[in-house]
């Protein structure tokens, strides 16, 4: 059974954190003469999918699947929103290829984040059992 509440919260977190941290990365990168926007977006997706993996019941495979779904779909939406805001998204084959490749990258990052989140949840649940 799909935990839609966690999926929706994770999706919103992924898009908001990636856009916010991407903007911060661009701002800091501009000050130092580099492009840190992609790094900020990657960190945003990793944090959001760690939350999803932490919140999901089941096993690490569920964390990876939920994280990958949120990373892939959230990445696609985020890239389209960023392109619309900054006017960089042009519906050409090159832009669509970049959109697909970066969405796959965010899906992989999401799967990794989901697994990390699940491992963290298992670690904390074991600590609580020993404390009782």
Backbone as CSV, one residue per row, in Angstrom:
resi,resn,N_x,N_y,N_z,CA_x,CA_y,CA_z,C_x,C_y,C_z
1,UNK,0.842,-1.180,0.000,0.000,0.000,0.000,0.893,1.251,0.000
2,UNK,0.560,2.183,-0.842,1.347,3.401,-0.989,0.994,4.384,0.136
3,UNK,2.023,4.917,0.766,1.843,5.917,1.807,1.842,7.293,1.133
4,UNK,0.663,7.741,0.706,0.555,8.963,-0.091,0.957,10.203,0.679
5,UNK,0.724,10.209,1.976,1.091,11.386,2.774,2.602,11.610,2.710
6,UNK,3.364,10.539,2.875,4.814,10.648,2.811,5.273,11.005,1.405
7,UNK,4.622,10.467,0.397,4.984,10.765,-0.989,4.756,12.249,-1.281
8,UNK,3.630,12.772,-0.883,3.316,14.184,-1.152,4.249,15.110,-0.390
9,UNK,4.463,14.816,0.889,5.377,15.647,1.684,6.793,15.570,1.110
10,UNK,7.231,14.369,0.752,8.564,14.212,0.168,8.704,14.936,-1.153
11,UNK,7.678,14.882,-1.978,7.699,15.575,-3.264,7.804,17.084,-3.063
12,UNK,6.984,17.614,-2.172,7.022,19.056,-1.904,8.376,19.457,-1.322
13,UNK,8.877,18.663,-0.377,10.201,18.942,0.191,11.286,18.915,-0.882
14,UNK,11.210,17.929,-1.760,12.229,17.799,-2.803,12.257,19.024,-3.710
15,UNK,11.101,19.448,-4.151,11.047,20.594,-5.064,11.459,21.878,-4.343
16,UNK,10.924,22.103,-3.157,11.231,23.347,-2.427,12.698,23.392,-2.021
17,UNK,13.210,22.305,-1.427,14.613,22.299,-1.002,15.567,22.408,-2.186
18,UNK,15.263,21.715,-3.274,16.178,21.783,-4.414,16.203,23.178,-5.022
19,UNK,15.043,23.799,-5.120,15.011,25.164,-5.672,15.706,26.151,-4.729
20,UNK,15.417,26.045,-3.445,16.004,26.968,-2.465,17.520,26.790,-2.388
21,UNK,17.972,25.538,-2.209,19.405,25.300,-2.099,20.119,25.530,-3.432
22,UNK,19.419,25.294,-4.540,19.992,25.611,-5.846,20.216,27.101,-6.012
23,UNK,19.245,27.899,-5.564,19.388,29.358,-5.625,20.526,29.825,-4.725
24,UNK,20.604,29.261,-3.523,21.693,29.621,-2.603,23.033,29.228,-3.222
25,UNK,23.083,28.039,-3.841,24.318,27.598,-4.490,24.719,28.509,-5.625
26,UNK,23.747,28.969,-6.405,24.054,29.903,-7.487,24.570,31.231,-6.948
27,UNK,23.946,31.690,-5.866,24.358,32.958,-5.271,25.771,32.879,-4.720
28,UNK,26.048,31.831,-3.977,27.395,31.662,-3.418,28.399,31.408,-4.545
29,UNK,27.992,30.603,-5.525,28.877,30.326,-6.646,29.222,31.575,-7.434
30,UNK,28.265,32.482,-7.587,28.522,33.722,-8.314,29.559,34.572,-7.585
31,UNK,29.537,34.515,-6.265,30.498,35.290,-5.484,31.918,34.740,-5.650
32,UNK,32.027,33.435,-5.872,33.349,32.816,-5.988,33.705,32.417,-7.413
33,UNK,32.859,32.768,-8.373,33.152,32.502,-9.772,32.922,31.064,-10.209
34,UNK,32.006,30.359,-9.540,31.700,28.990,-9.958,30.190,28.790,-9.967
35,UNK,29.747,27.639,-10.431,28.322,27.324,-10.483,28.015,26.283,-9.417
36,UNK,27.377,26.687,-8.331,27.036,25.757,-7.260,25.574,25.396,-7.239
37,UNK,24.810,25.794,-8.262,23.374,25.554,-8.290,23.022,24.085,-8.329
38,UNK,23.720,23.310,-9.160,23.432,21.883,-9.246,23.762,21.169,-7.946
39,UNK,24.821,21.575,-7.293,25.177,20.976,-6.008,24.093,21.230,-4.987
40,UNK,23.572,22.431,-4.955,22.488,22.757,-4.034,21.244,21.925,-4.316
41,UNK,20.922,21.737,-5.596,19.757,20.929,-5.953,19.956,19.471,-5.552
42,UNK,21.136,18.950,-5.756,21.411,17.569,-5.376,21.285,17.391,-3.873
43,UNK,21.818,18.317,-3.108,21.703,18.241,-1.647,20.237,18.317,-1.228
44,UNK,19.457,19.167,-1.894,18.026,19.274,-1.590,17.294,17.964,-1.824
45,UNK,17.577,17.292,-2.934,16.942,16.005,-3.213,17.397,14.933,-2.240
46,UNK,18.659,14.954,-1.903,19.163,13.964,-0.953,18.487,14.125,0.402
47,UNK,18.364,15.346,0.886,17.706,15.588,2.180,16.235,15.178,2.147
48,UNK,15.538,15.526,1.089,14.113,15.191,0.994,13.903,13.685,0.931
49,UNK,14.729,12.978,0.185,14.542,11.542,0.072,15.043,10.793,1.302
50,UNK,15.965,11.377,2.043,16.331,10.790,3.342,15.121,10.844,4.264
51,UNK,14.397,11.957,4.245,13.160,12.044,5.039,12.171,10.962,4.611
52,UNK,12.011,10.775,3.313,11.061,9.779,2.807,11.469,8.376,3.254
53,UNK,12.736,8.041,3.097,13.221,6.738,3.529,13.054,6.523,5.017
54,UNK,13.221,7.588,5.785,13.050,7.523,7.236,11.578,7.302,7.600
55,UNK,10.675,7.881,6.846,9.248,7.840,7.170,8.532,6.598,6.657
56,UNK,9.120,5.903,5.707,8.463,4.757,5.067,8.595,3.522,5.937
57,UNK,7.528,2.742,5.979,7.579,1.445,6.642,8.047,0.396,5.643
58,UNK,8.531,-0.692,6.149,8.931,-1.778,5.269,10.406,-2.049,5.373
59,UNK,11.071,-2.103,4.211,12.495,-2.401,4.192,13.230,-1.379,3.333
60,UNK,14.521,-1.612,3.151,15.315,-0.643,2.401,14.894,-0.561,0.932
61,UNK,14.299,-1.623,0.410,13.827,-1.589,-0.982,12.688,-0.585,-1.120
62,UNK,11.774,-0.545,-0.142,10.711,0.462,-0.170,11.293,1.866,-0.118
63,UNK,12.302,2.071,0.740,12.949,3.379,0.815,13.569,3.772,-0.505
64,UNK,14.214,2.812,-1.165,14.850,3.093,-2.457,13.807,3.392,-3.529
65,UNK,12.721,2.633,-3.547,11.687,2.835,-4.563,11.002,4.181,-4.378
66,UNK,10.588,4.478,-3.150,9.934,5.757,-2.889,10.890,6.919,-3.170
67,UNK,12.137,6.798,-2.742,13.117,7.851,-2.998,13.355,8.064,-4.478
68,UNK,13.435,6.969,-5.236,13.660,7.083,-6.678,12.476,7.740,-7.378
69,UNK,11.275,7.365,-6.983,10.081,7.968,-7.592,10.044,9.460,-7.318
70,UNK,10.273,9.823,-6.070,10.240,11.244,-5.711,11.378,11.993,-6.389
71,UNK,12.562,11.390,-6.439,13.688,12.034,-7.112,13.440,12.226,-8.593
72,UNK,12.894,11.212,-9.252,12.670,11.281,-10.696,11.591,12.302,-11.042
73,UNK,10.426,12.158,-10.433,9.312,13.067,-10.756,9.595,14.476,-10.244
74,UNK,10.123,14.568,-9.027,10.459,15.883,-8.485,11.538,16.565,-9.304
75,UNK,12.512,15.799,-9.769,13.562,16.363,-10.607,13.021,16.920,-11.901
76,UNK,12.094,16.186,-12.500,11.492,16.645,-13.735,10.726,17.945,-13.514
77,UNK,9.906,17.980,-12.487,9.119,19.186,-12.188,10.042,20.348,-11.841
78,UNK,11.043,20.086,-11.016,11.955,21.138,-10.605,12.728,21.720,-11.775
79,UNK,13.175,20.868,-12.676,13.908,21.368,-13.841,13.013,22.186,-14.757
80,UNK,11.771,21.780,-14.904,10.837,22.550,-15.730,10.541,23.895,-15.084
81,UNK,10.332,23.895,-13.754,10.065,25.149,-13.043,11.268,26.076,-13.138
82,UNK,12.467,25.536,-12.906,13.676,26.354,-12.993,13.838,26.922,-14.401
83,UNK,13.596,26.107,-15.406,13.694,26.582,-16.778,12.669,27.651,-17.097
84,UNK,11.463,27.498,-16.547,10.425,28.509,-16.786,10.767,29.824,-16.094
85,UNK,11.315,29.726,-14.885,11.650,30.947,-14.135,12.800,31.690,-14.800
86,UNK,13.846,30.974,-15.157,15.035,31.622,-15.696,15.052,31.671,-17.218
87,UNK,14.035,31.097,-17.867,13.949,31.144,-19.315,14.978,30.291,-20.020
88,UNK,15.480,29.257,-19.352,16.521,28.434,-19.954,15.987,27.165,-20.584
89,UNK,14.721,26.853,-20.367,14.174,25.608,-20.901,13.532,25.878,-22.253
90,UNK,14.131,25.363,-23.270,13.599,25.482,-24.617,13.245,24.072,-25.059
91,UNK,12.055,23.902,-25.611,11.585,22.571,-25.980,12.280,22.084,-27.246
92,UNK,13.540,21.756,-27.097,14.288,21.167,-28.199,14.749,19.787,-27.769
93,UNK,15.287,19.048,-28.703,15.743,17.700,-28.384,16.845,17.738,-27.336
94,UNK,17.752,18.676,-27.424,18.834,18.779,-26.448,18.309,19.041,-25.054
95,UNK,17.349,19.955,-24.932,16.799,20.275,-23.621,16.008,19.099,-23.054
96,UNK,15.291,18.392,-23.900,14.538,17.236,-23.426,15.476,16.111,-23.008
97,UNK,16.585,15.969,-23.712,17.573,14.970,-23.327,18.179,15.319,-21.975
98,UNK,18.521,16.571,-21.791,19.054,17.016,-20.501,18.019,16.806,-19.406
99,UNK,16.771,17.122,-19.679,15.696,16.917,-18.707,15.594,15.444,-18.312
100,UNK,15.629,14.563,-19.288,15.529,13.131,-19.002,16.741,12.633,-18.224
101,UNK,17.938,13.033,-18.640,19.146,12.564,-17.965,19.244,13.084,-16.530
102,UNK,18.919,14.356,-16.330,18.978,14.892,-14.978,17.885,14.299,-14.100
103,UNK,16.728,13.995,-14.658,15.673,13.340,-13.884,16.103,11.944,-13.460
104,UNK,16.785,11.238,-14.348,17.312,9.919,-13.989,18.367,10.055,-12.898
105,UNK,19.230,11.063,-13.015,20.233,11.311,-11.981,19.566,11.581,-10.636
106,UNK,18.533,12.427,-10.623,17.832,12.716,-9.369,17.099,11.481,-8.847
107,UNK,16.650,10.608,-9.741,16.039,9.354,-9.314,17.043,8.460,-8.608
108,UNK,18.263,8.390,-9.142,19.319,7.600,-8.510,19.701,8.200,-7.160
109,UNK,19.831,9.516,-7.129,20.124,10.192,-5.855,18.994,9.949,-4.861
110,UNK,17.750,9.976,-5.348,16.603,9.715,-4.490,16.616,8.308,-3.922
111,UNK,16.996,7.330,-4.738,17.076,5.946,-4.255,18.144,5.822,-3.164
112,UNK,19.267,6.462,-3.369,20.327,6.437,-2.362,19.855,7.117,-1.085
113,UNK,19.195,8.263,-1.220,18.659,8.962,-0.055,17.614,8.142,0.679
114,UNK,16.756,7.440,-0.070,15.745,6.592,0.554,16.361,5.470,1.363
115,UNK,17.427,4.871,0.844,18.123,3.811,1.578,18.785,4.377,2.827
116,UNK,19.425,5.532,2.702,20.064,6.166,3.869,19.018,6.484,4.929
117,UNK,17.887,7.021,4.523,16.820,7.334,5.469,16.297,6.102,6.174
118,UNK,16.144,5.001,5.443,15.686,3.759,6.070,16.716,3.251,7.073
119,UNK,17.996,3.313,6.713,19.054,2.872,7.635,19.038,3.724,8.903
120,UNK,18.837,5.019,8.763,18.757,5.904,9.929,17.562,5.528,10.799
121,UNK,16.416,5.231,10.183,15.230,4.867,10.964,15.446,3.560,11.719
122,UNK,16.119,2.602,11.089,16.414,1.333,11.771,17.374,1.577,12.928
123,UNK,18.373,2.411,12.716,19.345,2.717,13.764,18.661,3.345,14.979
124,UNK,17.781,4.320,14.735,17.114,4.980,15.861,16.080,4.081,16.524
125,UNK,15.434,3.206,15.776,14.464,2.297,16.401,15.192,1.297,17.293
126,UNK,16.369,0.859,16.924,17.146,-0.046,17.773,17.642,0.655,19.030
127,UNK,18.016,1.914,18.906,18.453,2.668,20.095,17.310,2.820,21.093
128,UNK,16.086,3.048,20.582,14.933,3.197,21.472,14.610,1.898,22.168
129,UNK,14.809,0.747,21.496,14.551,-0.538,22.117,15.525,-0.798,23.263
130,UNK,16.786,-0.413,23.101,17.762,-0.614,24.164,17.558,0.330,25.338
131,UNK,16.981,1.494,25.069,16.768,2.475,26.131,15.628,2.074,27.053
132,UNK,14.690,1.265,26.585,13.537,0.883,27.395,13.859,-0.171,28.379
